[in-house]
mmCIF file of C-alpha atoms in Angstrom:
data_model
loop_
_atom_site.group_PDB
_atom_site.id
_atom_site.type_symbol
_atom_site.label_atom_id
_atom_site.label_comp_id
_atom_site.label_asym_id
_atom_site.label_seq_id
_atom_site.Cartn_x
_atom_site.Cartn_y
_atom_site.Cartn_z
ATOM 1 C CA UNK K 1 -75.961 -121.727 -41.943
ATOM 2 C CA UNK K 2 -73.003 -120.468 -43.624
ATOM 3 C CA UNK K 3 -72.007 -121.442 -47.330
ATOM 4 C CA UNK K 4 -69.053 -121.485 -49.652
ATOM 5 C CA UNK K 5 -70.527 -118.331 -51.659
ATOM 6 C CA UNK K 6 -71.085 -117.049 -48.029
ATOM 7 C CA UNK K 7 -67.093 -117.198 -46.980
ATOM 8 C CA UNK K 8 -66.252 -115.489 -50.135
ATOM 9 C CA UNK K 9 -68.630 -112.670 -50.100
ATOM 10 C CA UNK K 10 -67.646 -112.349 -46.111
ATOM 11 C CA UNK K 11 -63.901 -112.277 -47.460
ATOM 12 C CA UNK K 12 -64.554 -109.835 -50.073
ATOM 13 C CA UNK K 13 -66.184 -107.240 -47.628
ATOM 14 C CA UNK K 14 -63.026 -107.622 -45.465
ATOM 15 C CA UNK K 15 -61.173 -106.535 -47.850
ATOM 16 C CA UNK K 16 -63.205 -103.468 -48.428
ATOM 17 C CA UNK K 17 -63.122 -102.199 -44.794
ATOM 18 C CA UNK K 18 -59.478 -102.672 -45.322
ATOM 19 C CA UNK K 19 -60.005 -99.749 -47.329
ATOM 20 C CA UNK K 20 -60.540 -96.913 -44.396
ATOM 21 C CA UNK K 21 -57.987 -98.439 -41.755
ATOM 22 C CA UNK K 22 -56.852 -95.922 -39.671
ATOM 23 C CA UNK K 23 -59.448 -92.714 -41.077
ATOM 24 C CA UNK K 24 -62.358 -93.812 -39.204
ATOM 25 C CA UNK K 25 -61.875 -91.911 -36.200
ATOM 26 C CA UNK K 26 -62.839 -93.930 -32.693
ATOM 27 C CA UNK K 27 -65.188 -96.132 -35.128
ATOM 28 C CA UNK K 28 -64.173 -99.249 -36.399
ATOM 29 C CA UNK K 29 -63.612 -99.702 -40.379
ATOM 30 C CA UNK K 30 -66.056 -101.829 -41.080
ATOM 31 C CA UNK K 31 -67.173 -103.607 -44.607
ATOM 32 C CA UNK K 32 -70.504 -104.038 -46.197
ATOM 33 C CA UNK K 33 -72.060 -105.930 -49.036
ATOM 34 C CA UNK K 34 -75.697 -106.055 -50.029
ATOM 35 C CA UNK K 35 -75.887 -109.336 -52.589
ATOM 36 C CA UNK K 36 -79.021 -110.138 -54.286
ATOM 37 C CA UNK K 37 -79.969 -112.754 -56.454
ATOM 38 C CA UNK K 38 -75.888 -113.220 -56.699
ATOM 39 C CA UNK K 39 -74.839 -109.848 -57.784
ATOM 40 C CA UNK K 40 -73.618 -107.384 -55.429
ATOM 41 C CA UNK K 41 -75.627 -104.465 -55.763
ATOM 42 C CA UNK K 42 -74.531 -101.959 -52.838
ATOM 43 C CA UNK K 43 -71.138 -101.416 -51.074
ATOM 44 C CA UNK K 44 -69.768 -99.480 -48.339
ATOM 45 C CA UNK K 45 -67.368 -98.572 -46.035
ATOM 46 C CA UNK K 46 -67.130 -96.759 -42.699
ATOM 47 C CA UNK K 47 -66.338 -93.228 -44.066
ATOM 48 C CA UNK K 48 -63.391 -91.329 -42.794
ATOM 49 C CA UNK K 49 -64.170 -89.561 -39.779
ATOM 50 C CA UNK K 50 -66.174 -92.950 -39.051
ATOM 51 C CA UNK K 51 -69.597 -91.654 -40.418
ATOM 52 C CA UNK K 52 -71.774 -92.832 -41.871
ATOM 53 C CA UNK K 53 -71.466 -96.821 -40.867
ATOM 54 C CA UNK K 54 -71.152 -98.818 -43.671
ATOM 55 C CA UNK K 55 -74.517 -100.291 -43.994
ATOM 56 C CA UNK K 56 -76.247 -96.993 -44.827
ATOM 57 C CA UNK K 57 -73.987 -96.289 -47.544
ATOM 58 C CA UNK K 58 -74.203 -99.736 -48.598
ATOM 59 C CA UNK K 59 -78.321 -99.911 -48.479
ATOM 60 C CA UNK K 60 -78.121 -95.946 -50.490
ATOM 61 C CA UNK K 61 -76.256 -97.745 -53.102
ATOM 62 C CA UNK K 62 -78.666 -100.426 -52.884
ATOM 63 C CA UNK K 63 -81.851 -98.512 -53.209
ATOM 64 C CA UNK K 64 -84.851 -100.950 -53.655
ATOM 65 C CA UNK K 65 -82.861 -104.144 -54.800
ATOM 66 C CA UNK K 66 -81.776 -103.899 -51.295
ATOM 67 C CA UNK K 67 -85.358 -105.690 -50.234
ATOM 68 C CA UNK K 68 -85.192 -109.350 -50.289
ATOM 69 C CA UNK K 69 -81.179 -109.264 -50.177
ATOM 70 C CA UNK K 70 -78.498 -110.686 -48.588
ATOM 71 C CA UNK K 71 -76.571 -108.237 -46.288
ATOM 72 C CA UNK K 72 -72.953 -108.874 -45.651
ATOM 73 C CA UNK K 73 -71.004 -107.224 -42.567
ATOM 74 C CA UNK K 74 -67.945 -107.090 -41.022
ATOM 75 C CA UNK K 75 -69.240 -106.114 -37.395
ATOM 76 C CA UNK K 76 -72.904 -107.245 -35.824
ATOM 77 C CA UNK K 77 -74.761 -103.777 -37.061
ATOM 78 C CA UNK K 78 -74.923 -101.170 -34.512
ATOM 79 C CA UNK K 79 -78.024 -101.121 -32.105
ATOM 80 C CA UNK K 80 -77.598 -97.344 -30.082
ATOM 81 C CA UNK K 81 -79.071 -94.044 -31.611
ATOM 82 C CA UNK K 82 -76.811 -91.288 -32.084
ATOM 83 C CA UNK K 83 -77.778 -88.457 -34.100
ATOM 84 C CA UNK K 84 -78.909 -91.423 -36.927
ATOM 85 C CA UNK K 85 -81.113 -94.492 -36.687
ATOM 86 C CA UNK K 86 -78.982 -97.654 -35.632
ATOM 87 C CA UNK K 87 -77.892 -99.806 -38.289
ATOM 88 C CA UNK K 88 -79.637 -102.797 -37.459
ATOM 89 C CA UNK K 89 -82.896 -100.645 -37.970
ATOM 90 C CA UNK K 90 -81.638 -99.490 -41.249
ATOM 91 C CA UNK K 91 -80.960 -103.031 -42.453
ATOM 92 C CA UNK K 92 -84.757 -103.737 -41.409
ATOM 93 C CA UNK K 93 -85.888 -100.554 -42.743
ATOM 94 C CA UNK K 94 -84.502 -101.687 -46.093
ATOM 95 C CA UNK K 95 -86.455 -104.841 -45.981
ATOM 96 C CA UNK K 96 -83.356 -107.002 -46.275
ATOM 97 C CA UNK K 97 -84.203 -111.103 -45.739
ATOM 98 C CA UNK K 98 -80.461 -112.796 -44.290
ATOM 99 C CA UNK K 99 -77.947 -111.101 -42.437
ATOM 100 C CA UNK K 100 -74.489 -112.595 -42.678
ATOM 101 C CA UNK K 101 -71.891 -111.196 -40.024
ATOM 102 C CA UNK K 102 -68.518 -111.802 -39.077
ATOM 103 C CA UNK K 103 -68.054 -111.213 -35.436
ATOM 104 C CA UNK K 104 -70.366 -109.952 -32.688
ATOM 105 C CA UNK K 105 -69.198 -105.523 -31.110
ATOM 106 C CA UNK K 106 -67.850 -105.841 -27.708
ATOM 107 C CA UNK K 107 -68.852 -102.009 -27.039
ATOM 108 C CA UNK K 108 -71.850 -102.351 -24.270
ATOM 109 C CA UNK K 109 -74.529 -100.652 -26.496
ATOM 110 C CA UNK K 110 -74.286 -102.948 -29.283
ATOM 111 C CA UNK K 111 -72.716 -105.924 -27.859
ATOM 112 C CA UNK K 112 -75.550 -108.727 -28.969
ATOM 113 C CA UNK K 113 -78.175 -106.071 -29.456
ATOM 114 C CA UNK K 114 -78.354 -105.698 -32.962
ATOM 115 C CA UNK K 115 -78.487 -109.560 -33.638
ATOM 116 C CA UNK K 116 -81.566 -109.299 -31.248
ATOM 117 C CA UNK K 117 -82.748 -106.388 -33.308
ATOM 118 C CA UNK K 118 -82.642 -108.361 -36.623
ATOM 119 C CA UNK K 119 -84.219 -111.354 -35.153
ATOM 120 C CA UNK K 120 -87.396 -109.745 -33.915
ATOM 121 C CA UNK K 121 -87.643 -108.738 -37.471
ATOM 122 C CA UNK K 122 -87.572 -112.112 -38.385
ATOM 123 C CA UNK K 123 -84.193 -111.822 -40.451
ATOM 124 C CA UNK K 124 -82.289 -114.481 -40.588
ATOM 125 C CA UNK K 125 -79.271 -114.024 -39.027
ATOM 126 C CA UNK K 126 -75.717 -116.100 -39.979
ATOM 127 C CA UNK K 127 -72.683 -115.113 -37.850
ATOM 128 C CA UNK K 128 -69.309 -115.887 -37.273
ATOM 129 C CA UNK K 129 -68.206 -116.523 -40.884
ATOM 130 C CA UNK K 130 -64.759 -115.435 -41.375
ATOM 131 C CA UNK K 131 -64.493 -113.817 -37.743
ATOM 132 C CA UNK K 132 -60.606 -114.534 -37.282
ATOM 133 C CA UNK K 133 -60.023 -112.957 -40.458
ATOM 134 C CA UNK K 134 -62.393 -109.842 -39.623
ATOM 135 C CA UNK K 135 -61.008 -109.426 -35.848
ATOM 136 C CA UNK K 136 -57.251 -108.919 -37.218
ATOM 137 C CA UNK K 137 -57.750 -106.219 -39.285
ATOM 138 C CA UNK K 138 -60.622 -104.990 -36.252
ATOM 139 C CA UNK K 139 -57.838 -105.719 -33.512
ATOM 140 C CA UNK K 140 -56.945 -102.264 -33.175
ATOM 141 C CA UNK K 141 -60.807 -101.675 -31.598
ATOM 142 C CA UNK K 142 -61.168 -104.601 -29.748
ATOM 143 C CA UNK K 143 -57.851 -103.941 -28.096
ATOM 144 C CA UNK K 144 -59.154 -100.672 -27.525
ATOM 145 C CA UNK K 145 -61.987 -101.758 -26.107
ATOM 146 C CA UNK K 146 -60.659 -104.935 -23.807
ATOM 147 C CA UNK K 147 -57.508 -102.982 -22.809
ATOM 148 C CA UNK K 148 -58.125 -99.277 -22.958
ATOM 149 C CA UNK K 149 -56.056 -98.792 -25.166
ATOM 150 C CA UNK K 150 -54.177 -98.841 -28.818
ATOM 151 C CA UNK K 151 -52.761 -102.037 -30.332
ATOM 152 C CA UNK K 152 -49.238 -101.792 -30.543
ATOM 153 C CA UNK K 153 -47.545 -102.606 -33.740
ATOM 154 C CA UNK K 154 -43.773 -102.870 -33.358
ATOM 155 C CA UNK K 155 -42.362 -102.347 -36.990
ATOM 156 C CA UNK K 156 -38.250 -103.746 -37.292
ATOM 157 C CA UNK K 157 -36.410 -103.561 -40.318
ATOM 158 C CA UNK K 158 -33.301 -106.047 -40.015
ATOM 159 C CA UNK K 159 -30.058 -106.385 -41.981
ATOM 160 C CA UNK K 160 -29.254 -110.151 -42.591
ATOM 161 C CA UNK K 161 -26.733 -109.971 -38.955
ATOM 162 C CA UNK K 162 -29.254 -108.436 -36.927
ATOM 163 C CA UNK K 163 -28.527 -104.830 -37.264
ATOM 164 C CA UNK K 164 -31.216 -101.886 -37.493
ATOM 165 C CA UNK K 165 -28.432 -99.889 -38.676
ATOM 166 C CA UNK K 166 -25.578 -97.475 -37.670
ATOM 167 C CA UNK K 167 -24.951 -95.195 -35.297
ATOM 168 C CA UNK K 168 -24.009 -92.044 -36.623
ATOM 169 C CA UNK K 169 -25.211 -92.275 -40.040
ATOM 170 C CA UNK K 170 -28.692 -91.211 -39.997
ATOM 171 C CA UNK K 171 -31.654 -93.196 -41.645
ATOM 172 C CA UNK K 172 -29.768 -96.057 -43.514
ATOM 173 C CA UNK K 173 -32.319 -98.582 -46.315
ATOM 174 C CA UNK K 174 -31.804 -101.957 -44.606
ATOM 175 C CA UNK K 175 -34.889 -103.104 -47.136
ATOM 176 C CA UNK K 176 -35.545 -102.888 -50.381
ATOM 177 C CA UNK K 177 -38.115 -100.347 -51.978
ATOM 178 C CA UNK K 178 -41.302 -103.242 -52.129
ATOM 179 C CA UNK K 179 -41.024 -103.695 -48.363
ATOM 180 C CA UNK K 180 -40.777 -100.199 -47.879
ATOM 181 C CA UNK K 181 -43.749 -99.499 -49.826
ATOM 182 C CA UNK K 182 -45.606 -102.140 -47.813
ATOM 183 C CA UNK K 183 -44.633 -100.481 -44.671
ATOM 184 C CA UNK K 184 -46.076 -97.170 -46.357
ATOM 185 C CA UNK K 185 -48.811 -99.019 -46.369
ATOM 186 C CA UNK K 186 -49.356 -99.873 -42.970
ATOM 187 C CA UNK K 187 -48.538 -96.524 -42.048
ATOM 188 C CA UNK K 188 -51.742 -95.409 -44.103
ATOM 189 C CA UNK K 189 -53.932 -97.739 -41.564
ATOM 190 C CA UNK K 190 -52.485 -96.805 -38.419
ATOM 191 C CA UNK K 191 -53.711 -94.034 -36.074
ATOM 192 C CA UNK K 192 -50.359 -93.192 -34.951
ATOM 193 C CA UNK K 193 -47.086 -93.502 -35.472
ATOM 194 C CA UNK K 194 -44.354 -92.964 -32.103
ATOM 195 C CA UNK K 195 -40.610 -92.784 -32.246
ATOM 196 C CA UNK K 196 -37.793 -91.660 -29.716
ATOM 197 C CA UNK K 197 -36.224 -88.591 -29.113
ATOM 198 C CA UNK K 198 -33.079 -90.371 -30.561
ATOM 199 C CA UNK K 199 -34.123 -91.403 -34.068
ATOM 200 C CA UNK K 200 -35.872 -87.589 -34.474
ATOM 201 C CA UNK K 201 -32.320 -86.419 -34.064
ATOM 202 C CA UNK K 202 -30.389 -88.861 -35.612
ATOM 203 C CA UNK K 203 -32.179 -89.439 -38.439
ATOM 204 C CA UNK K 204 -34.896 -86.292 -38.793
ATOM 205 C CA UNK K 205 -37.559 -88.292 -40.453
ATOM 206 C CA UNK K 206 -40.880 -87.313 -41.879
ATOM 207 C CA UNK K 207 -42.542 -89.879 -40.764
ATOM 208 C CA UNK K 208 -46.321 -89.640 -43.515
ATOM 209 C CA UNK K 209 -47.361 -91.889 -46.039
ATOM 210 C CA UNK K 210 -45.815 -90.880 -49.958
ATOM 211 C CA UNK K 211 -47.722 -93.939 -51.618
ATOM 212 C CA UNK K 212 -49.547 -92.414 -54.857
ATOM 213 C CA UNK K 213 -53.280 -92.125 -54.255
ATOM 214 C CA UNK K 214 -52.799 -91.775 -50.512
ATOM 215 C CA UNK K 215 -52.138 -88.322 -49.814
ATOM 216 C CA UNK K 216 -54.022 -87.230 -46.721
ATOM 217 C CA UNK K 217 -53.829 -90.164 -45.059
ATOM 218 C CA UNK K 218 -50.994 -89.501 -42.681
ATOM 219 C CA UNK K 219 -51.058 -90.607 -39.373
ATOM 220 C CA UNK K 220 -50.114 -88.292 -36.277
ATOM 221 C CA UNK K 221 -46.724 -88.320 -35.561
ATOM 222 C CA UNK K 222 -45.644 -88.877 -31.513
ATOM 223 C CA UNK K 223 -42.231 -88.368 -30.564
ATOM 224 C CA UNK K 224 -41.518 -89.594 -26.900
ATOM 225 C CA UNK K 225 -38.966 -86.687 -25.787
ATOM 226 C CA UNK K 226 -39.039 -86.410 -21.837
ATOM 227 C CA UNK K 227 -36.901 -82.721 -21.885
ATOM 228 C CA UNK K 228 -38.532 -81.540 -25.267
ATOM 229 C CA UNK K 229 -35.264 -81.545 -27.364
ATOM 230 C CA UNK K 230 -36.866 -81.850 -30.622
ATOM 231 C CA UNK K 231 -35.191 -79.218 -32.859
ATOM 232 C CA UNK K 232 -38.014 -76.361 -34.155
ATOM 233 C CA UNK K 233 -35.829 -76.651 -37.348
ATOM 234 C CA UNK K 234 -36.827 -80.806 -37.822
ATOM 235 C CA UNK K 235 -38.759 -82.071 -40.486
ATOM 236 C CA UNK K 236 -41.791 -83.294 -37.983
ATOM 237 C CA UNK K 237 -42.018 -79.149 -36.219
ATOM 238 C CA UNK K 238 -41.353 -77.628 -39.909
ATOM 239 C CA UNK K 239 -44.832 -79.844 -41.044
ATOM 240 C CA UNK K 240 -46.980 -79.719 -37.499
ATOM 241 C CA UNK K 241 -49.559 -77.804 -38.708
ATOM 242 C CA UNK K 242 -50.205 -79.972 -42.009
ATOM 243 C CA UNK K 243 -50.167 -83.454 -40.116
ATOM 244 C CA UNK K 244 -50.343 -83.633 -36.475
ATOM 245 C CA UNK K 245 -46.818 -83.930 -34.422
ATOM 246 C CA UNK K 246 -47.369 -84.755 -30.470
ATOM 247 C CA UNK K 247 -44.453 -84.886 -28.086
ATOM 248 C CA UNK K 248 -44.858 -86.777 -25.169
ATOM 249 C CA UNK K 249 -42.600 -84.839 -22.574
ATOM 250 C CA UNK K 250 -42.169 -84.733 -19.104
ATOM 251 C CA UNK K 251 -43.910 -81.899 -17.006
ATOM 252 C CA UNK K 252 -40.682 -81.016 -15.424
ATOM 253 C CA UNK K 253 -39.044 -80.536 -19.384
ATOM 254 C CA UNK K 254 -37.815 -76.706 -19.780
ATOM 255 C CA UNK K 255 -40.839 -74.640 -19.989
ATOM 256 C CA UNK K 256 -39.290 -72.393 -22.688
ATOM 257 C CA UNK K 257 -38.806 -75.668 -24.828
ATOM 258 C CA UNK K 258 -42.465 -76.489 -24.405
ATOM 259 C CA UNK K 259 -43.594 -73.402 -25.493
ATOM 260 C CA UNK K 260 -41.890 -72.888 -28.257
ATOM 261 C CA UNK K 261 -42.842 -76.155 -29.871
ATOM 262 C CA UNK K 262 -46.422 -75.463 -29.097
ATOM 263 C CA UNK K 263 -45.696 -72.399 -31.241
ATOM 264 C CA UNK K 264 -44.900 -74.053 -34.029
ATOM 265 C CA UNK K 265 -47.861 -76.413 -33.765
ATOM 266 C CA UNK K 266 -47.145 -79.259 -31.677
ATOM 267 C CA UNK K 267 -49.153 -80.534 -29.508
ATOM 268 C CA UNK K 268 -47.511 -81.059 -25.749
ATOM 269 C CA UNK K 269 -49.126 -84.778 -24.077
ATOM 270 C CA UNK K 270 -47.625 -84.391 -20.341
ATOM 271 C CA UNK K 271 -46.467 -88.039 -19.588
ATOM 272 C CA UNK K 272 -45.672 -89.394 -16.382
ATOM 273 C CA UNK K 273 -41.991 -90.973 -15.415
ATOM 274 C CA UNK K 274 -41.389 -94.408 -14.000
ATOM 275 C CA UNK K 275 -37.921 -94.432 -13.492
ATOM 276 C CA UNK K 276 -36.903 -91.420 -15.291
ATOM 277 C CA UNK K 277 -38.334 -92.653 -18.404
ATOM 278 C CA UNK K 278 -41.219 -91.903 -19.584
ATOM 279 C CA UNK K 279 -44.356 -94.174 -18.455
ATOM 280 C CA UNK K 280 -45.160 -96.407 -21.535
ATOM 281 C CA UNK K 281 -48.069 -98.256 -20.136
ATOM 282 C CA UNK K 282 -50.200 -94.947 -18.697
ATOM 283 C CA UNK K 283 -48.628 -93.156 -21.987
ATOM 284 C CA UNK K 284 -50.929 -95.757 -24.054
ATOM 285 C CA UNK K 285 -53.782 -95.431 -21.729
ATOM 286 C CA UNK K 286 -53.807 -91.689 -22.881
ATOM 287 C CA UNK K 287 -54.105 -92.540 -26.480
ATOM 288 C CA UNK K 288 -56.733 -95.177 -25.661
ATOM 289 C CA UNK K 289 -58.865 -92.525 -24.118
ATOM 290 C CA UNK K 290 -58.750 -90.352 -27.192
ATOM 291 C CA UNK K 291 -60.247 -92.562 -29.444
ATOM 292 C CA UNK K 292 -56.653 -94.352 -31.085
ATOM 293 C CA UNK K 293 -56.800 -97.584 -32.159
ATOM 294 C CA UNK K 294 -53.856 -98.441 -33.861
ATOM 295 C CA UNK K 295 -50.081 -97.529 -32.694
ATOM 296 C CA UNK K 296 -47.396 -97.836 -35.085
ATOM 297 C CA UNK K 297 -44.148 -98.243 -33.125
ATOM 298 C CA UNK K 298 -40.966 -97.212 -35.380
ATOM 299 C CA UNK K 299 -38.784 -96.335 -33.504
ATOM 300 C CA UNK K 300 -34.978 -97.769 -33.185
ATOM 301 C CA UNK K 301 -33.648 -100.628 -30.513
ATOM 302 C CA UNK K 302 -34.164 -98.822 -27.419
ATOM 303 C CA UNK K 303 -38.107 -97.817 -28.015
ATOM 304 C CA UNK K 304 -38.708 -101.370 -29.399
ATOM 305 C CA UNK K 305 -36.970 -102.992 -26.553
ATOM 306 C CA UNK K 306 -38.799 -101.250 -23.776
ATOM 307 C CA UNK K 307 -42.031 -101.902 -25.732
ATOM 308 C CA UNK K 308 -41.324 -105.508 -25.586
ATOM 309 C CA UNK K 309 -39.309 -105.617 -22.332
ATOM 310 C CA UNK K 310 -43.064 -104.129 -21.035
ATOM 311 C CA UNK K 311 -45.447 -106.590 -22.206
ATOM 312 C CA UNK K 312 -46.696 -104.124 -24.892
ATOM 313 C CA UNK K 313 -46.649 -105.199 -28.143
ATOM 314 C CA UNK K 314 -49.286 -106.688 -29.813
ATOM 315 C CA UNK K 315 -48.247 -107.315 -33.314
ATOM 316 C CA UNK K 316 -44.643 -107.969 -34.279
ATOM 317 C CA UNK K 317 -43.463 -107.106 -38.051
ATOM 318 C CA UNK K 318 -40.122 -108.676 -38.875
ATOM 319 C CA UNK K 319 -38.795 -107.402 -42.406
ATOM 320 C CA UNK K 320 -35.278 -109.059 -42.479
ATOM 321 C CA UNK K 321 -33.019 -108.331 -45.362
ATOM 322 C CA UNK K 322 -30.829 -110.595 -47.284
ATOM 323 C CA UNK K 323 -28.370 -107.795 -47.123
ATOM 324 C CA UNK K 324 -25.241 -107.701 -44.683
ATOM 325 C CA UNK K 325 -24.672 -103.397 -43.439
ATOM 326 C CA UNK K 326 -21.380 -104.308 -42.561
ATOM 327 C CA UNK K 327 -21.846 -101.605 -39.439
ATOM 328 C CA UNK K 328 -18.614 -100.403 -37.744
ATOM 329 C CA UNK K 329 -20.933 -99.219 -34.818
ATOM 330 C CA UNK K 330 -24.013 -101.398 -35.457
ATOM 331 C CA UNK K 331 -27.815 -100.624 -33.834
ATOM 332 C CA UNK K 332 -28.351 -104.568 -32.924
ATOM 333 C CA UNK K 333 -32.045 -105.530 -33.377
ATOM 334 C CA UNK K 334 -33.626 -107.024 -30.129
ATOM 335 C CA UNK K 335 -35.180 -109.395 -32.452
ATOM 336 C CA UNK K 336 -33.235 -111.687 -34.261
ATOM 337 C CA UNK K 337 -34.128 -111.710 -38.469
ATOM 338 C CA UNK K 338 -34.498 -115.740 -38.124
ATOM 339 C CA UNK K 339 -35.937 -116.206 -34.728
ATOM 340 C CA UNK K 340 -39.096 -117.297 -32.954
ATOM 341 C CA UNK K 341 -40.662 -114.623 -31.049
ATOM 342 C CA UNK K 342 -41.009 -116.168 -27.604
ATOM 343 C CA UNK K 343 -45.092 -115.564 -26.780
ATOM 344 C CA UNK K 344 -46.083 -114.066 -29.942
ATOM 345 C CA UNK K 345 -47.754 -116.537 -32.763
ATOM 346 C CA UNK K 346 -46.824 -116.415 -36.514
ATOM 347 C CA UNK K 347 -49.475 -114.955 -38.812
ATOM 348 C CA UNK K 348 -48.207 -114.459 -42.028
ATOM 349 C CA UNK K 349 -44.726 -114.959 -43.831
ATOM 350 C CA UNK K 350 -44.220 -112.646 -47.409
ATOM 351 C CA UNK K 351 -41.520 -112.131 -49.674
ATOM 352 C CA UNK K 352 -41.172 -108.500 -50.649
ATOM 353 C CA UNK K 353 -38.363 -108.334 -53.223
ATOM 354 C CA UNK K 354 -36.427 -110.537 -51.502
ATOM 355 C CA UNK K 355 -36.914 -108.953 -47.899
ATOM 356 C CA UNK K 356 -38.916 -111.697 -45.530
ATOM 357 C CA UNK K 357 -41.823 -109.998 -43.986
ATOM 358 C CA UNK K 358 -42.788 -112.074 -41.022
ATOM 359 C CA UNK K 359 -45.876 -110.676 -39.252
ATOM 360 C CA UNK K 360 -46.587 -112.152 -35.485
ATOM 361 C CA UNK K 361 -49.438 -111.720 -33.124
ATOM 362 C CA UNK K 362 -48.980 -112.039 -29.145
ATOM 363 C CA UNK K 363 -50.827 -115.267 -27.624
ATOM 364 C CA UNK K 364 -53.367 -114.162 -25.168
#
C-alpha cells in the first residue's frame, strides 16, 4: 500500500523522466529511483535514443545498496528481451525488496508481464501511485499506442482581441519573452514540430529550440506544402542537414521542386489529398508508424483550424496576451483567449509574465 513518502518519491521520478521528453526515440521517457533506508541512492532516465531503460542506469548507480531497496518507476518495468535482459529481471537481479510503479505499459509484450515477473520473485509490488500525473507527460506513447499515432499538441499564441497576428508582417511577438521561453521548452520535448506552407513563407521561421543548455535537442521540422513551394533559400532548407526538415507534399507536386529540396536535404513524406488538401488524419498515421510520439502543431489559423475542425488535437495550449496588436488585417485565432474549449478539459492555468498559459486536454 502506497504512502505519503511513496507519492513524493513517485512525484520526484516524474519529474526526472521529464528530463528526456522527446530524445527517447519510439521508447517512452521514463523515471527511476532506487531509495533505501530513505536516501535515494541510484537515478535514471531513459537515455536519448531510448537506451538503456531507466532502471539499469538507475540499479548501475545503485550498485549493491540497490539490494533490499525500494525501486521507484514511472512505467511497470519492461518484461520482452531485446538485445538486453528485461527490466523486471534486472530489478530482481539486483535483489531489490518493493517495487513502486505508476501506471501499468499498454504495449502487448509488457502489458501486465513485468508485475507478474516481480511477483514470482516475491517483490512486493505497489502500483498506481501518481498514474494521472505519470500518463500526461507519457500521453504522447499511449496515444501512440491506442491510436497509431502522435499526440497532437496545438500551440496558439493570442493577442488580448483574439488575433494570432497580421497578415503581411511576418512573425509578430504576441507574448512576452517568459512564455516564449516556456514554449522553447515544449519544443525541446516534442518529436516534431509541423507548420503550413503559409507561415514558412510568410514568416521563414527556424523553428529549433535556443534555450541555453539545450542545444541538440531540436525537434524535426514538417512543413505541410502540397506543391513543394518551400523556397531552397528559407531558413528550414538552409539548416536540413543539421536538424531534420520533412515536407509533406503531394505526389502530383512538380517533380523538379521535389528534387531539388531533396538536394538540399529534405526529406520528401508523399501525403495523400482529401479534398485537395492534404490528408491530416493518414498524414499522422505516417508519423505514428515511425516511432513519433509527440506532434507539436504551430502553425497559424488555417493549420490549427483544420486540426481541430478534424477531431485531432489532443492537447490545447492557450497563451493569451494582455496586449491589444491593433491589426489592420488581423490573423483571428479560432480559439478565443477567454473561452472554454468545447470537449477539451482544463489542466493547468500559469502566469508567464503576465501572458495566461492555459493548457487543455480532450475528454475521451
Amino acid at each position: 500500500m502506497a504512502n505519503l513518502t511513496d507519492t513524493r518519491l513517485m512525484s520526484a521520478a516524474i519529474r526526472l523522466a521529464r528530463r528526456n521528453l522527446g530524445a527517447t526515440g519510439t521508447n517512452p521517457s521514463v523515471g527511476c529511483l532506487i531509495v533505501k533506508d530513505g536516501v535515494i541512492v541510484g537515478r535514471g532516465v531513459t537515455a536519448s535514443g531510448g537506451r538503456p531503460h531507466a532502471e539499469p542506469v538507475a540499479l548501475a548507480e545503485a550498485g549493491e545498496k540497490a539490494r533490499g531497496a525500494t525501486a521507484y518507476v514511472t512505467m511497470e518495468p519492461c518484461a520482452h528481451h531485446g538485445r538486453t535482459p528485461p527490466c523486471a529481471q534486472a530489478l530482481i537481479d539486483a535483489g531489490v525488496a518493493r517495487v513502486v510503479a505508476a501506471g501499468g505499459d499498454p504495449d502487448d509484450r509488457v502489458s501486465g508481464k513485468g508485475y507478474d515477473m516481480l511477483r514470482a520473485a516475491r517483490i512486493e509490488i505497489v502500483a498506481g501511485v501518481c498514474t494521472e500525473e505519470a500518463e500526461n507527460d507519457l500521453s504522447g506513447y499511449l496515444t501512440r499506442n491506442a491510436r497509431k499515432r502522435p499526440e497532437v499538441i496545438l500551440k496558439l499564441a493570442i493577442s488580448a482581441e483574439g488575433f494570432l497576428g497580421e497578415r503581411g508582417r511576418g512573425q509578430v511577438a504576441v507574448t512576452g519573452e517568459v512564455a516564449r521561453a516556456q514554449v522553447q521548452l515544449l519544443r525541446a520535448g516534442c518529436d516534431a514540430i509541423l507548420i503550413g506552407i503559409g507561415t514558412a513563407l510568410a514568416d521563414d521561421p527556424q523553428l529549433t529550440v535556443r534555450l541555453p543548455g539545450l542545444a541538440g535537442r531540436n525537434p524535426v521540422r514538417i512543413v505541410l506544402d502540397r506543391d513543394a513551394r518551400l523556397p531552397l533559400a528559407s531558413k528550414l532548407v538552409i539548416s536540413a542537414n543539421e536538424t531534420p526538415v520533412w515536407v509533406a507534399a503531394s505526389p502530383e507536386a512538380p517533380a523538379e521542386r521535389l528534387a531539388a529540396l531533396r538536394a538540399a536535404g529534405c526529406r520528401i513524406l508523399a501525403t495523400e489529398l482529401h479534398h485537395d488538401r492534404i490528408a491530416l488524419p493518414e498524414l499522422l498515421e505516417d508519423l505514428g508508424a515511425q516511432g513519433m510520439m509527440r506532434l507539436l502543431v504551430e502553425g497559424g489559423a488555417e493549420v490549427a483550424s483544420s486540426f481541430l475542425a478534424e477531431g485531432l488535437v489532443d492537447r490545447l495550449i492557450a497563451i493569451a496576451s494582455l496586449e491589444n496588436l491593433r491589426a489592420v488585417e488581423p490573423v483571428v485565432s479560432p480559439v478565443a483567449p477567454d473561452a472554454h474549449v468545447e470537449g477539451f478539459r482544463l489542466l493547468r492555468e500559469l502566469d508567464f509574465g503576465g501572458d495566461r498559459w492555459r493548457e487543455f486536454r480532450k475528454e475521451n
